[in-house]
XYZ file of C-alpha atoms in Angstrom:
779
model
C -18.037 -18.275 24.417
C -16.852 -16.893 21.004
C -16.798 -19.787 18.753
C -14.793 -17.855 15.453
C -14.936 -19.904 12.397
C -12.992 -19.403 8.540
C -15.926 -17.381 7.091
C -18.491 -16.578 9.237
C -19.157 -12.342 9.416
C -17.554 -11.687 12.915
C -17.743 -8.401 14.477
C -13.805 -6.190 14.882
C -12.721 -6.846 18.068
C -10.786 -3.749 18.132
C -13.548 -1.658 17.139
C -15.232 -0.660 20.806
C -12.099 0.290 22.282
C -10.888 2.817 19.224
C -14.396 4.618 18.943
C -14.015 5.503 22.580
C -10.989 6.744 22.031
C -9.065 4.044 23.931
C -6.419 2.915 20.919
C -2.659 4.001 21.692
C -0.924 5.710 19.050
C 2.152 7.566 18.178
C 0.942 10.943 19.811
C -0.953 9.293 22.086
C 2.526 8.273 24.103
C 4.287 10.495 26.304
C 7.152 9.645 28.065
C 9.172 10.663 31.025
C 10.809 13.992 30.398
C 10.269 14.490 26.775
C 11.281 17.057 24.458
C 9.984 18.109 21.663
C 11.133 18.390 17.694
C 10.296 20.581 14.479
C 12.183 20.310 11.319
C 12.902 23.311 9.410
C 12.100 22.757 5.270
C 13.629 24.304 2.401
C 11.413 26.740 0.496
C 13.435 26.064 -2.415
C 13.122 23.113 -4.828
C 16.653 23.490 -5.752
C 19.232 25.635 -4.625
C 22.802 25.654 -3.213
C 22.954 26.444 0.758
C 25.942 29.388 0.917
C 25.415 28.985 4.667
C 23.756 28.534 7.689
C 23.792 30.533 10.813
C 21.949 28.801 13.752
C 23.720 30.768 16.997
C 20.223 32.602 17.379
C 17.613 29.670 17.234
C 20.570 27.491 19.610
C 20.132 30.684 22.265
C 16.573 30.806 21.975
C 14.229 30.025 24.942
C 13.350 26.148 25.921
C 15.631 25.234 23.077
C 18.426 22.184 23.247
C 19.813 20.974 20.598
C 19.971 22.247 16.184
C 21.161 19.992 14.873
C 21.999 20.081 10.778
C 24.209 18.976 7.785
C 27.437 19.610 9.930
C 26.740 17.993 12.959
C 25.178 14.875 10.806
C 28.651 14.729 9.008
C 30.308 15.052 12.631
C 28.241 12.482 13.818
C 28.376 9.680 11.249
C 25.418 8.510 10.447
C 24.966 6.976 6.954
C 21.577 6.604 4.346
C 19.248 4.603 3.116
C 20.742 2.964 0.082
C 18.635 1.000 -2.708
C 19.155 -2.830 -2.961
C 18.118 -2.813 -6.786
C 18.488 -0.298 -8.933
C 17.364 -1.514 -12.095
C 19.370 -0.271 -15.479
C 19.418 2.568 -17.339
C 18.683 2.793 -21.173
C 22.129 2.410 -22.233
C 22.637 -1.003 -19.990
C 24.846 0.854 -16.959
C 23.209 0.822 -14.124
C 20.476 2.802 -12.541
C 21.598 6.006 -10.972
C 21.151 5.875 -7.345
C 21.137 9.247 -5.313
C 20.931 8.895 -1.735
C 19.153 11.050 0.463
C 20.775 12.271 3.883
C 18.858 12.918 6.899
C 19.515 16.779 6.779
C 20.789 18.586 3.671
C 23.959 18.980 3.065
C 25.166 21.559 0.891
C 22.476 21.333 -1.582
C 19.134 21.243 -1.137
C 16.689 19.452 -3.917
C 13.411 19.993 -3.268
C 10.729 21.931 -1.265
C 10.313 20.604 2.220
C 13.428 18.906 2.252
C 14.867 18.484 5.838
C 17.008 20.951 6.938
C 17.483 22.034 10.727
C 16.191 19.782 13.322
C 14.950 21.313 16.265
C 14.599 19.807 20.285
C 12.727 22.357 22.629
C 10.749 21.959 25.552
C 7.771 22.190 23.677
C 6.953 22.249 20.188
C 6.131 26.070 20.098
C 9.809 27.137 21.568
C 11.136 24.770 18.275
C 8.979 26.058 15.883
C 10.181 29.413 17.135
C 13.505 28.958 16.963
C 13.543 27.290 13.669
C 12.581 31.316 12.258
C 14.981 32.496 13.966
C 17.748 30.514 11.732
C 19.305 32.091 8.576
C 20.330 30.254 5.814
C 21.291 32.114 2.759
C 20.506 29.831 -0.231
C 21.594 30.232 -3.871
C 18.230 29.190 -5.878
C 18.987 26.611 -9.042
C 17.211 25.622 -12.096
C 14.833 22.877 -11.440
C 12.966 20.632 -13.041
C 9.653 18.997 -11.786
C 7.160 17.931 -14.955
C 8.435 14.052 -15.788
C 8.420 15.786 -19.106
C 10.796 18.458 -18.839
C 13.200 16.094 -16.789
C 14.000 13.983 -19.825
C 13.777 16.915 -22.283
C 17.276 17.412 -24.733
C 19.029 20.177 -22.248
C 17.089 20.000 -18.841
C 18.922 21.183 -15.793
C 20.356 18.004 -14.139
C 18.992 17.256 -10.667
C 22.004 16.143 -9.930
C 25.192 16.880 -11.322
C 26.814 13.898 -12.193
C 23.522 12.230 -14.195
C 22.801 14.507 -16.763
C 19.633 13.498 -18.953
C 17.996 12.789 -15.098
C 17.724 9.417 -16.047
C 17.564 7.201 -12.857
C 16.102 3.914 -14.458
C 15.022 1.876 -17.747
C 13.139 -1.219 -16.731
C 11.365 -3.632 -19.694
C 9.128 -5.950 -19.351
C 7.823 -8.578 -22.453
C 8.750 -9.599 -25.905
C 9.521 -6.423 -28.826
C 10.305 -7.731 -31.552
C 7.210 -9.969 -31.144
C 5.157 -7.253 -30.305
C 6.492 -5.452 -33.231
C 4.949 -8.232 -35.413
C 1.654 -8.077 -33.930
C 1.285 -4.631 -34.813
C 2.329 -5.424 -38.670
C 0.120 -7.834 -39.177
C -2.999 -5.529 -37.088
C -5.996 -4.301 -39.216
C -6.480 -2.024 -35.812
C -4.003 0.484 -34.037
C -5.060 2.786 -31.069
C -2.355 4.993 -29.760
C -3.228 7.122 -26.572
C -1.632 9.180 -23.801
C -2.695 8.087 -20.298
C -1.873 10.358 -17.678
C -2.120 8.746 -13.619
C -2.188 11.828 -11.785
C -0.089 11.780 -8.230
C -1.499 11.599 -4.739
C -0.786 11.510 -1.294
C -2.555 9.014 1.120
C -3.976 11.703 3.482
C -4.064 8.546 6.421
C -5.776 9.846 9.248
C -2.969 9.518 11.779
C -0.040 11.421 10.103
C 3.503 9.990 10.305
C 5.217 10.460 13.990
C 7.631 9.165 16.237
C 9.222 9.467 20.457
C 13.031 8.185 19.516
C 14.904 6.818 22.981
C 18.115 6.799 23.898
C 19.593 4.371 27.284
C 22.765 5.410 28.206
C 22.859 2.539 30.450
C 22.460 -0.398 27.781
C 23.497 1.478 25.070
C 20.379 0.995 22.955
C 17.682 2.753 21.355
C 13.857 2.526 20.978
C 11.805 3.792 18.655
C 7.679 4.250 18.876
C 6.947 5.290 15.437
C 3.579 4.756 13.297
C 5.558 2.767 10.666
C 4.255 -0.188 7.950
C 6.960 -2.864 10.015
C 8.568 -2.250 12.914
C 10.988 -5.330 11.639
C 12.424 -3.390 8.429
C 12.182 -0.305 10.088
C 15.152 -1.555 12.428
C 16.828 -2.988 10.290
C 17.452 0.053 8.011
C 18.425 2.090 10.966
C 20.332 -0.111 12.412
C 22.310 -1.516 9.698
C 22.002 1.714 7.350
C 21.853 4.402 9.634
C 23.573 3.376 12.403
C 25.663 0.967 11.448
C 24.788 -0.936 14.847
C 23.258 -4.521 15.879
C 19.604 -4.487 14.906
C 19.553 -5.984 19.251
C 20.825 -2.539 20.015
C 17.547 -1.140 18.783
C 13.563 -1.968 19.614
C 10.632 0.079 17.052
C 7.185 -0.265 18.356
C 3.622 0.347 16.833
C 0.908 0.009 18.476
C -2.511 1.445 16.659
C -1.824 2.940 13.415
C -4.576 5.574 11.993
C -4.079 4.091 8.676
C -0.896 3.011 6.017
C -1.659 2.272 2.837
C 2.219 2.187 1.506
C 2.803 5.713 2.909
C 3.949 4.486 6.010
C 6.314 1.586 4.822
C 9.563 4.303 4.353
C 11.837 4.811 6.882
C 11.640 8.369 6.452
C 14.588 10.903 7.935
C 12.999 11.820 11.112
C 13.112 8.510 12.745
C 16.831 8.541 13.098
C 16.845 11.823 13.715
C 14.469 11.592 17.336
C 16.954 8.723 17.883
C 20.200 10.938 17.389
C 18.915 13.998 18.988
C 18.074 12.137 22.378
C 21.213 10.891 22.623
C 22.364 14.055 22.332
C 19.468 16.591 24.165
C 19.137 12.940 26.774
C 16.013 12.696 26.750
C 13.027 10.942 25.228
C 12.355 13.112 21.556
C 8.584 13.172 20.171
C 8.256 14.691 16.246
C 5.027 14.775 15.112
C 3.855 16.199 11.006
C 1.534 18.890 11.167
C -1.083 17.724 8.363
C 0.473 20.486 5.329
C 3.524 19.032 6.527
C 2.759 15.370 6.191
C 1.490 16.302 2.283
C 4.962 17.547 2.191
C 6.766 15.070 3.161
C 5.263 12.356 2.984
C 6.122 10.174 -0.167
C 3.470 10.320 -2.176
C 1.781 7.872 -4.777
C 1.650 7.075 -8.426
C 1.866 9.163 -10.731
C 2.926 9.076 -14.378
C 2.732 9.011 -18.425
C 1.877 7.001 -20.267
C 1.913 6.251 -24.037
C 0.118 3.527 -25.191
C -1.173 1.254 -28.399
C -2.916 -1.837 -28.429
C -3.555 -3.454 -31.388
C -6.289 -5.529 -32.465
C -7.540 -8.063 -35.546
C -10.392 -7.268 -37.827
C -12.359 -9.444 -35.108
C -11.618 -6.904 -32.887
C -9.382 -9.684 -30.559
C -6.395 -8.069 -28.523
C -3.123 -9.311 -30.614
C -0.508 -7.133 -29.045
C 0.127 -3.327 -26.490
C 2.944 -1.601 -26.298
C 3.316 0.757 -23.271
C 6.057 3.219 -22.968
C 5.707 4.740 -19.157
C 7.961 7.729 -17.743
C 7.710 8.445 -13.412
C 8.805 11.820 -12.302
C 10.453 9.272 -9.466
C 11.739 12.385 -7.382
C 15.059 14.207 -6.200
C 16.376 10.823 -4.481
C 16.299 7.642 -5.545
C 17.195 6.321 -2.092
C 15.178 3.109 -1.447
C 14.140 0.158 -3.324
C 10.553 1.329 -3.244
C 10.993 4.380 -5.298
C 11.380 1.793 -8.486
C 9.282 -1.541 -7.302
C 6.476 1.404 -6.972
C 7.021 1.843 -10.770
C 7.873 -1.849 -12.006
C 6.497 -4.128 -9.527
C 2.778 -4.344 -11.274
C 3.736 -4.714 -14.560
C 2.403 -7.865 -15.285
C -1.705 -6.126 -14.792
C -1.078 -5.132 -18.480
C -2.179 -8.796 -19.734
C -5.289 -8.747 -17.928
C -8.416 -11.278 -18.143
C -8.011 -11.095 -22.175
C -5.169 -13.620 -22.454
C -2.850 -10.883 -25.520
C -0.429 -13.204 -26.492
C 1.954 -9.768 -27.044
C 2.700 -7.148 -24.429
C 6.237 -5.014 -24.291
C 6.331 -2.428 -21.417
C 8.912 0.117 -20.735
C 9.476 2.481 -17.267
C 11.252 5.292 -17.562
C 12.236 6.971 -13.820
C 13.451 10.278 -13.747
C 14.895 12.230 -11.391
C 12.917 15.998 -10.764
C 12.736 18.368 -7.775
C 10.054 17.161 -6.402
C 9.383 14.560 -2.945
C 10.247 10.993 -4.024
C 7.322 8.607 -4.779
C 6.841 5.004 -3.440
C 3.904 2.424 -3.178
C 0.197 3.563 -2.311
C -2.888 1.297 -1.746
C -2.440 -1.050 -4.569
C 1.393 -1.089 -5.101
C 2.346 -0.704 -7.957
C -1.042 -2.568 -9.283
C -3.322 -0.389 -9.846
C -1.219 1.907 -12.767
C -0.647 -0.729 -15.276
C -4.776 -1.570 -14.965
C -5.797 1.076 -14.939
C -3.618 1.371 -18.062
C -4.996 -1.364 -19.621
C -9.039 -1.104 -19.363
C -8.543 2.390 -20.133
C -7.225 1.870 -23.628
C -10.361 -0.925 -23.846
C -12.809 2.133 -23.952
C -10.786 4.353 -26.231
C -9.961 1.479 -28.573
C -14.286 0.906 -28.438
C -15.121 4.325 -29.156
C -12.203 4.986 -31.512
C -13.554 1.915 -33.125
C -17.295 1.980 -32.920
C -17.477 -1.619 -30.897
C -19.379 -1.473 -27.043
C -16.978 -1.976 -24.789
C -18.396 -4.188 -22.690
C -18.486 -6.423 -25.939
C -15.431 -5.446 -26.638
C -14.614 -7.167 -23.103
C -16.761 -10.238 -23.438
C -15.124 -11.005 -26.989
C -11.577 -11.096 -25.368
C -12.156 -11.783 -21.690
C -10.395 -15.722 -21.061
C -12.774 -18.246 -20.828
C -12.988 -20.284 -17.312
C -12.110 -23.094 -18.905
C -8.508 -21.561 -20.570
C -7.027 -21.409 -16.917
C -4.113 -22.100 -15.443
C -3.147 -19.596 -17.908
C 0.740 -18.576 -18.336
C 0.320 -14.623 -19.454
C 3.113 -13.235 -22.447
C 4.706 -11.383 -19.812
C 5.087 -14.913 -17.857
C 2.608 -15.426 -14.607
C 0.356 -18.243 -14.638
C -3.443 -17.483 -13.733
C -4.290 -20.196 -11.388
C -8.106 -20.060 -11.137
C -10.923 -17.963 -11.367
C -13.596 -16.955 -13.864
C -13.605 -13.802 -15.107
C -17.183 -13.772 -17.515
C -18.598 -14.523 -14.428
C -17.388 -12.098 -12.459
C -18.318 -9.172 -15.331
C -22.129 -10.945 -16.033
C -22.915 -10.850 -12.669
C -21.763 -7.574 -11.672
C -23.358 -6.361 -15.094
C -26.598 -8.147 -13.607
C -25.988 -6.443 -9.964
C -25.519 -2.619 -11.796
C -28.220 -3.147 -13.771
C -26.917 -2.626 -17.256
C -29.132 -3.766 -19.238
C -31.082 -0.710 -18.095
C -28.913 1.978 -18.930
C -30.475 3.236 -22.102
C -33.303 4.245 -20.156
C -31.586 6.198 -17.328
C -29.213 7.508 -19.882
C -32.373 8.982 -21.443
C -34.083 10.130 -17.502
C -30.905 11.765 -17.123
C -30.640 13.832 -19.740
C -34.694 15.174 -19.603
C -33.074 16.670 -16.433
C -29.997 17.877 -17.607
C -27.604 15.686 -16.876
C -25.315 13.069 -18.389
C -25.557 9.657 -17.748
C -22.224 7.708 -18.246
C -21.186 4.030 -17.304
C -17.636 2.770 -17.038
C -16.646 -1.013 -16.018
C -13.210 -2.685 -15.588
C -12.346 -6.510 -15.834
C -9.413 -6.901 -13.781
C -6.587 -9.234 -12.598
C -3.068 -8.472 -10.337
C -0.980 -10.809 -8.437
C -0.167 -9.914 -4.943
C 1.057 -11.507 -2.156
C 4.306 -11.365 -3.670
C 6.877 -10.375 -1.325
C 9.117 -12.322 0.952
C 7.243 -14.794 4.070
C 5.863 -13.665 7.051
C 5.922 -15.048 10.439
C 3.355 -16.065 13.510
C 4.280 -17.768 17.179
C 1.328 -19.904 19.176
C 2.459 -19.353 22.679
C 0.133 -21.333 25.585
C 0.626 -20.350 29.265
C 0.471 -22.843 31.869
C -3.328 -21.620 32.456
C -4.419 -23.032 28.920
C -4.803 -19.655 27.757
C -3.009 -18.619 24.000
C -0.999 -15.639 22.982
C -1.011 -14.873 19.382
C 2.001 -13.222 18.032
C 2.540 -11.834 14.548
C 5.359 -10.494 12.488
C 3.056 -8.130 10.250
C 1.293 -5.061 11.341
C -2.242 -4.234 11.554
C -3.377 -0.324 10.436
C -6.740 -0.670 10.264
C -7.692 -4.146 8.786
C -9.111 -5.865 11.344
C -5.777 -8.298 11.987
C -6.843 -8.457 15.987
C -9.956 -10.502 14.689
C -9.566 -12.046 11.175
C -5.924 -14.091 13.135
C -7.976 -15.192 15.305
C -10.720 -16.368 13.441
C -8.075 -18.614 11.377
C -6.793 -20.027 14.411
C -9.957 -20.698 16.568
C -11.429 -22.503 13.566
C -8.176 -24.661 13.403
C -7.791 -25.198 16.863
C -11.499 -25.310 17.775
C -11.720 -23.243 20.376
C -13.010 -19.888 22.213
C -11.496 -16.658 20.553
C -11.698 -14.916 23.679
C -9.365 -17.946 24.627
C -6.323 -15.827 22.220
C -4.840 -12.862 22.799
C -3.334 -11.171 20.034
C -0.293 -9.560 19.711
C 1.803 -7.403 17.140
C 4.405 -4.174 16.617
C 7.502 -4.927 19.064
C 10.453 -6.414 17.934
C 11.596 -6.748 21.454
C 7.952 -9.450 21.896
C 8.098 -10.798 17.917
C 11.407 -12.730 16.913
C 10.338 -11.633 13.317
C 8.376 -9.846 10.648
C 8.329 -8.590 7.058
C 5.775 -5.915 7.271
C 1.615 -5.449 6.163
C 1.609 -4.086 1.977
C 1.060 -5.389 -1.144
C -2.637 -7.805 0.141
C -0.467 -10.018 1.799
C -1.446 -10.814 5.183
C -4.720 -12.993 4.409
C -2.087 -15.015 2.422
C 0.613 -15.028 4.554
C -0.387 -14.772 7.630
C -3.148 -16.333 7.641
C -1.298 -19.575 6.053
C 1.463 -19.293 8.973
C -1.565 -19.533 11.866
C -3.347 -22.320 9.822
C 0.484 -24.125 10.077
C 1.127 -23.168 13.544
C -1.986 -24.722 14.770
C -1.419 -27.749 12.522
C 2.393 -28.262 14.588
C 0.079 -27.151 17.610
C -2.153 -30.494 16.558
C 0.830 -32.747 16.224
C 2.601 -32.016 19.531
C -0.856 -32.101 21.247
C -1.714 -35.383 19.719
C 1.479 -36.908 21.479
C 1.152 -35.902 24.818
C -2.870 -37.283 24.392
C -1.314 -40.466 23.028
C 0.892 -40.705 25.952
C -1.803 -38.927 28.852
C -4.471 -41.753 27.052
C -2.583 -44.604 27.109
C -3.253 -45.025 23.390
C -1.146 -45.357 20.360
C 0.187 -41.879 18.369
C -2.357 -42.903 15.093
C -5.240 -43.534 17.447
C -5.099 -39.935 17.963
C -7.918 -37.854 17.050
C -8.782 -34.404 17.008
C -12.290 -32.305 15.806
C -13.455 -29.562 17.771
C -11.032 -28.727 20.272
C -10.796 -32.028 21.239
C -8.375 -35.379 21.197
C -10.121 -38.747 21.136
C -9.274 -41.955 20.903
C -10.265 -43.319 17.414
C -13.331 -45.572 18.291
C -13.716 -44.507 22.001
C -15.743 -41.615 24.001
C -11.756 -41.376 26.334
C -10.990 -38.234 25.215
C -9.078 -34.664 26.657
C -9.315 -31.071 25.279
C -7.159 -28.889 23.724
C -6.484 -27.148 27.001
C -5.936 -29.866 29.085
C -3.641 -31.162 27.146
C -1.711 -27.781 26.960
C -1.844 -27.381 31.101
C -0.264 -31.160 31.322
C 2.806 -29.709 28.635
C 4.043 -27.690 31.000
C 4.660 -30.625 34.037
C 7.398 -32.327 32.473
C 6.889 -35.197 34.867
C 3.540 -36.124 33.099
C 5.376 -36.060 29.098
C 6.946 -38.838 27.573
C 10.264 -38.768 27.843
C 11.287 -37.047 24.617
C 8.713 -34.016 24.211
C 9.777 -31.113 25.414
C 7.589 -29.054 28.502
C 5.436 -26.452 26.922
C 2.868 -25.941 24.058
C 3.997 -23.277 21.505
C 5.472 -23.292 18.070
C 6.104 -21.122 15.298
C 4.455 -20.735 11.872
C 6.123 -19.205 8.610
C 4.695 -19.055 4.982
C 5.696 -16.873 1.875
C 7.055 -16.806 -1.954
C 9.544 -19.705 -1.452
C 11.950 -20.736 -4.563
C 9.432 -21.560 -7.864
C 6.740 -19.627 -5.768
C 3.846 -18.273 -7.057
C 1.227 -15.392 -5.995
C -2.362 -15.247 -5.970
C -4.826 -13.611 -8.093
C -7.541 -11.629 -7.160
C -9.722 -10.581 -9.935
C -12.844 -9.188 -10.432
C -15.353 -6.483 -12.020
C -16.697 -3.250 -11.484
C -19.391 -0.996 -12.712
C -20.022 2.497 -12.600
C -22.583 4.654 -13.269
C -21.862 8.487 -13.005
C -24.184 11.677 -13.170
C -22.716 14.794 -15.173
C -24.234 18.222 -14.413
C -24.633 19.795 -17.852
C -24.025 23.401 -16.809
C -21.343 23.007 -13.662
C -19.579 19.619 -14.972
C -20.111 18.721 -11.451
C -20.120 14.386 -11.997
C -21.896 12.309 -9.419
C -21.419 9.021 -8.599
C -25.330 7.332 -8.805
C -24.186 3.811 -8.990
C -21.697 1.784 -8.164
C -21.434 -2.246 -8.250
C -18.701 -5.013 -7.486
C -17.905 -8.642 -7.842
C -14.860 -9.546 -6.082
C -12.344 -13.363 -6.270
C -10.884 -12.992 -3.671
C -10.715 -16.941 -2.942
C -11.738 -17.924 0.447
C -13.172 -14.744 2.577
C -12.279 -15.536 6.113
C -14.382 -12.640 7.033
C -17.281 -11.391 4.945
C -17.671 -8.098 6.957
C -13.972 -7.725 6.928
C -13.634 -7.968 3.579
C -16.616 -5.717 1.985
C -14.984 -2.979 4.572
C -11.681 -3.876 2.708
C -13.527 -3.398 -0.787
C -15.276 -0.445 0.458
C -11.902 1.686 1.343
C -10.336 0.689 -1.759
C -13.110 2.001 -4.065
C -13.200 5.068 -2.125
C -10.032 6.028 -2.654
C -9.846 5.065 -6.042
C -12.236 7.176 -6.915
C -10.772 10.039 -4.573
C -8.145 9.844 -7.201
C -10.554 9.959 -10.247
C -12.578 12.747 -9.135
C -10.645 15.412 -7.485
C -7.408 14.329 -5.706
C -4.088 15.840 -7.252
C -0.426 16.937 -6.195
C 0.195 19.653 -8.200
C 3.385 21.307 -8.029
C 3.770 24.679 -9.732
C 6.035 23.992 -12.923
C 8.186 26.865 -12.623
C 9.539 27.006 -9.207
C 8.130 23.684 -7.334
C 6.381 25.009 -4.801
C 3.311 22.845 -4.082
C 0.263 24.052 -5.188
C -2.184 21.358 -3.170
C -0.584 21.558 0.604
C -3.440 21.953 2.243
C -6.575 20.311 2.509
C -7.704 24.189 1.160
C -6.434 22.902 -2.124
C -5.838 19.064 -2.076
C -9.325 17.924 -2.506
C -10.090 14.405 -0.392
C -14.238 12.921 -0.809
C -16.273 12.428 1.827
C -19.184 10.518 2.332
C -21.648 12.460 0.324
C -19.842 11.836 -2.802
C -20.551 7.811 -2.691
C -23.749 6.462 -3.481
C -24.612 2.913 -2.075
C -21.852 0.384 -2.894
C -23.251 -3.108 -4.230
C -20.810 -5.687 -3.394
C -20.601 -9.568 -3.967
C -18.066 -12.076 -4.002
C -17.510 -15.283 -6.244
C -15.117 -17.551 -3.684
C -12.996 -20.414 -5.888
C -10.453 -21.121 -3.585
C -6.613 -20.889 -4.832
C -3.882 -23.693 -4.337
C -1.682 -21.428 -3.703
C -1.279 -21.651 0.098
C -3.475 -23.869 3.265
C -6.413 -21.920 3.262
C -6.882 -20.942 -0.313
C -7.013 -17.072 0.435
C -5.895 -14.705 -2.887
C -6.271 -11.175 -0.695
C -8.589 -8.373 -0.911
C -6.718 -5.065 0.334
C -6.413 -3.741 -3.029
C -9.126 -5.099 -5.101
C -11.531 -1.977 -4.566
C -8.432 0.533 -5.735
C -7.284 -1.662 -8.586
C -11.348 -1.932 -10.126
C -12.924 1.421 -8.932
C -10.200 3.631 -10.734
C -10.503 2.248 -14.614
C -14.465 1.916 -13.755
C -14.866 5.287 -12.655
C -12.468 6.761 -15.737
C -14.542 5.262 -18.622
C -17.647 5.993 -16.739
C -16.498 9.977 -17.133
C -15.293 9.527 -20.823
C -18.518 7.379 -21.595
C -20.935 9.914 -20.307
C -18.399 12.852 -22.260
C -18.479 11.159 -25.429
C -22.234 10.337 -25.519
C -22.723 14.646 -26.397
C -19.656 14.779 -28.186
C -17.013 15.863 -25.755
C -13.217 15.180 -26.003
C -11.879 12.933 -23.026
C -10.592 14.090 -19.985
C -7.556 12.244 -17.666
C -7.562 12.018 -13.797
C -8.334 13.693 -11.902
C -11.898 14.407 -13.504
C -12.119 17.817 -11.669
C -15.599 19.788 -12.504
C -13.636 22.487 -14.065
C -12.034 19.614 -16.388
C -15.287 18.535 -17.279
C -16.721 21.564 -17.745
C -13.984 22.841 -20.179
C -14.853 19.707 -22.134
C -18.427 20.384 -22.945
C -17.903 23.957 -23.656
C -15.751 22.292 -26.078
C -18.396 19.874 -27.225
C -21.104 22.842 -27.782
C -18.521 25.282 -29.216
C -19.106 27.998 -26.231
């Protein structure tokens, strides 16, 4: 028996199979007569294509097809289009620049797909790519956001001089101006949020197959939303009904946002399968993935914060400039920069905030959501500005946070950006986190580190973000004639442990053995609908949808049980998997009722046979997101001779509402912290400013954190349930990253400040820190 219950530390059922190599990832599935594809990519950041000669490539051994922009035009496949483009500063619509599946006439970033070669083997496809002759005419390129927005900058698109993609604002500018006018202190700082890439363990890949007999397509791919991918490819690329396309995703080796996009290679594989009349597989190599995956974060933020004479926050003003890449072709390019602006309000009740975001067209890869979506960046800006203000004004950063943090009795609270925090205890989070990190002992540890040639720094963050803001989620609960259950879900699992968590919720609600439930997802032909996995939405939306479906199962089961037990419907009680006539020992198990549900002669005349229900839950009209919140404390030591930064102590207290599974809660926070620390200390997407070449295109140059870059994490929870969903959950998938980035950055700059060194911006590499220390010593 496996009597799973909500709140119990149930071990993940998926792990044994995956650790034994028995998962089914995109590259594990090989179709009969499968061919292989390779993408020839642009070596230029910006250039005209004067001519292409693919004759030799098409004649090369094993080659089945070579597709270029010419064939693309003849086939008439479409492009993705953003549903929302925002506005530019002058009020005109944002500049949507659509990316063809293969370059046509011009390339606009290094790595843009120019030709798609299909052959019997991948090596034959690569060899043929080298036989393609392309004559380019290089054009001026703009790589950085400041260069792109500078007067007279070369235009990425001829009809968009100035390179502005959009300018979005939020908040009351006049109210902020008034706050700054009466402020006793104003602190300004330019915050850098660098560009990164997800580097999931499994690179992107797919197999496309066209079935001529049914005139239909099947795509097996590593994607975060099978239904979303189907809708985009069928509706925008091929212009056909969605029923003609089946999208499948089994296991996924990490997504983190970058696999939420509908990339050109997916449609190219389907199109190529039409032509060669065989399945076509494409798998990205690591360097190709770094080059062509949508990148995360990135931007320069000019921030100002106003305080009164008692150091209470009066107002905050920010202008974020983001290089969104050469194409503005999906909502992801704008939502990833504007969707989390509410995080600028933080836990402080700042009465006046105005935020402006400008997206600039640049000759680099496009941007999109990365773990945390659009939320870590605004939170990072706010929490860094708190520390900057504390250092410049001579007040302790912890005291500054205490002085401004909203008390628990101030909630519910509407922020100046319009969000309503329904519940939480922000000071309790902070106090417990400081206690767990032994903040009282920092002074002694700082002295001890100094004796050993190290510089100790401590940083904290106290954060809140709105999550579960996107659409809805769908589940189905199906009993069969034996009483066994299949739980089908529209969301995707790419490492979160959904198969354990949602079975746990259903088993708890129905009072049954979890081993009697089979979990299925990731197939548009099996699951009716779904949105996908991102935005820390699944515990909220899917968990609640499971709860709703379970309630429907219980309601129908109660009517069947009443009929079988010859009792009134209102006399039936349900608990621990049994329907009982109130006040008696007469009862039936849910399994018995489920089996009977398929026997029409034994049912009431007005009840349809079978026991299967669906549940949907999400953001409806007037709905509100949940607001997970938490405090993080990081302690670092810097080697004064080399600038090496070592994370030596880390504590976190997060309020994610009701915790469905404590083991998975810890795992989510751990993973988020690792990704946040990695960005602050080492990870960086860096293009050459002149040529637009990606200089961090492999793990030789793109530094990835390893286990020995971390210390032990002290993780705990402060569970304050929300009433915005049936389970009281708030979501935890983004908490680690949101809290870690500012805490670690603040710790590094606290250490530098303690020895008179100037602050550094992310990534705080050893070299940057070493140079700051040299500047402090005059060496």
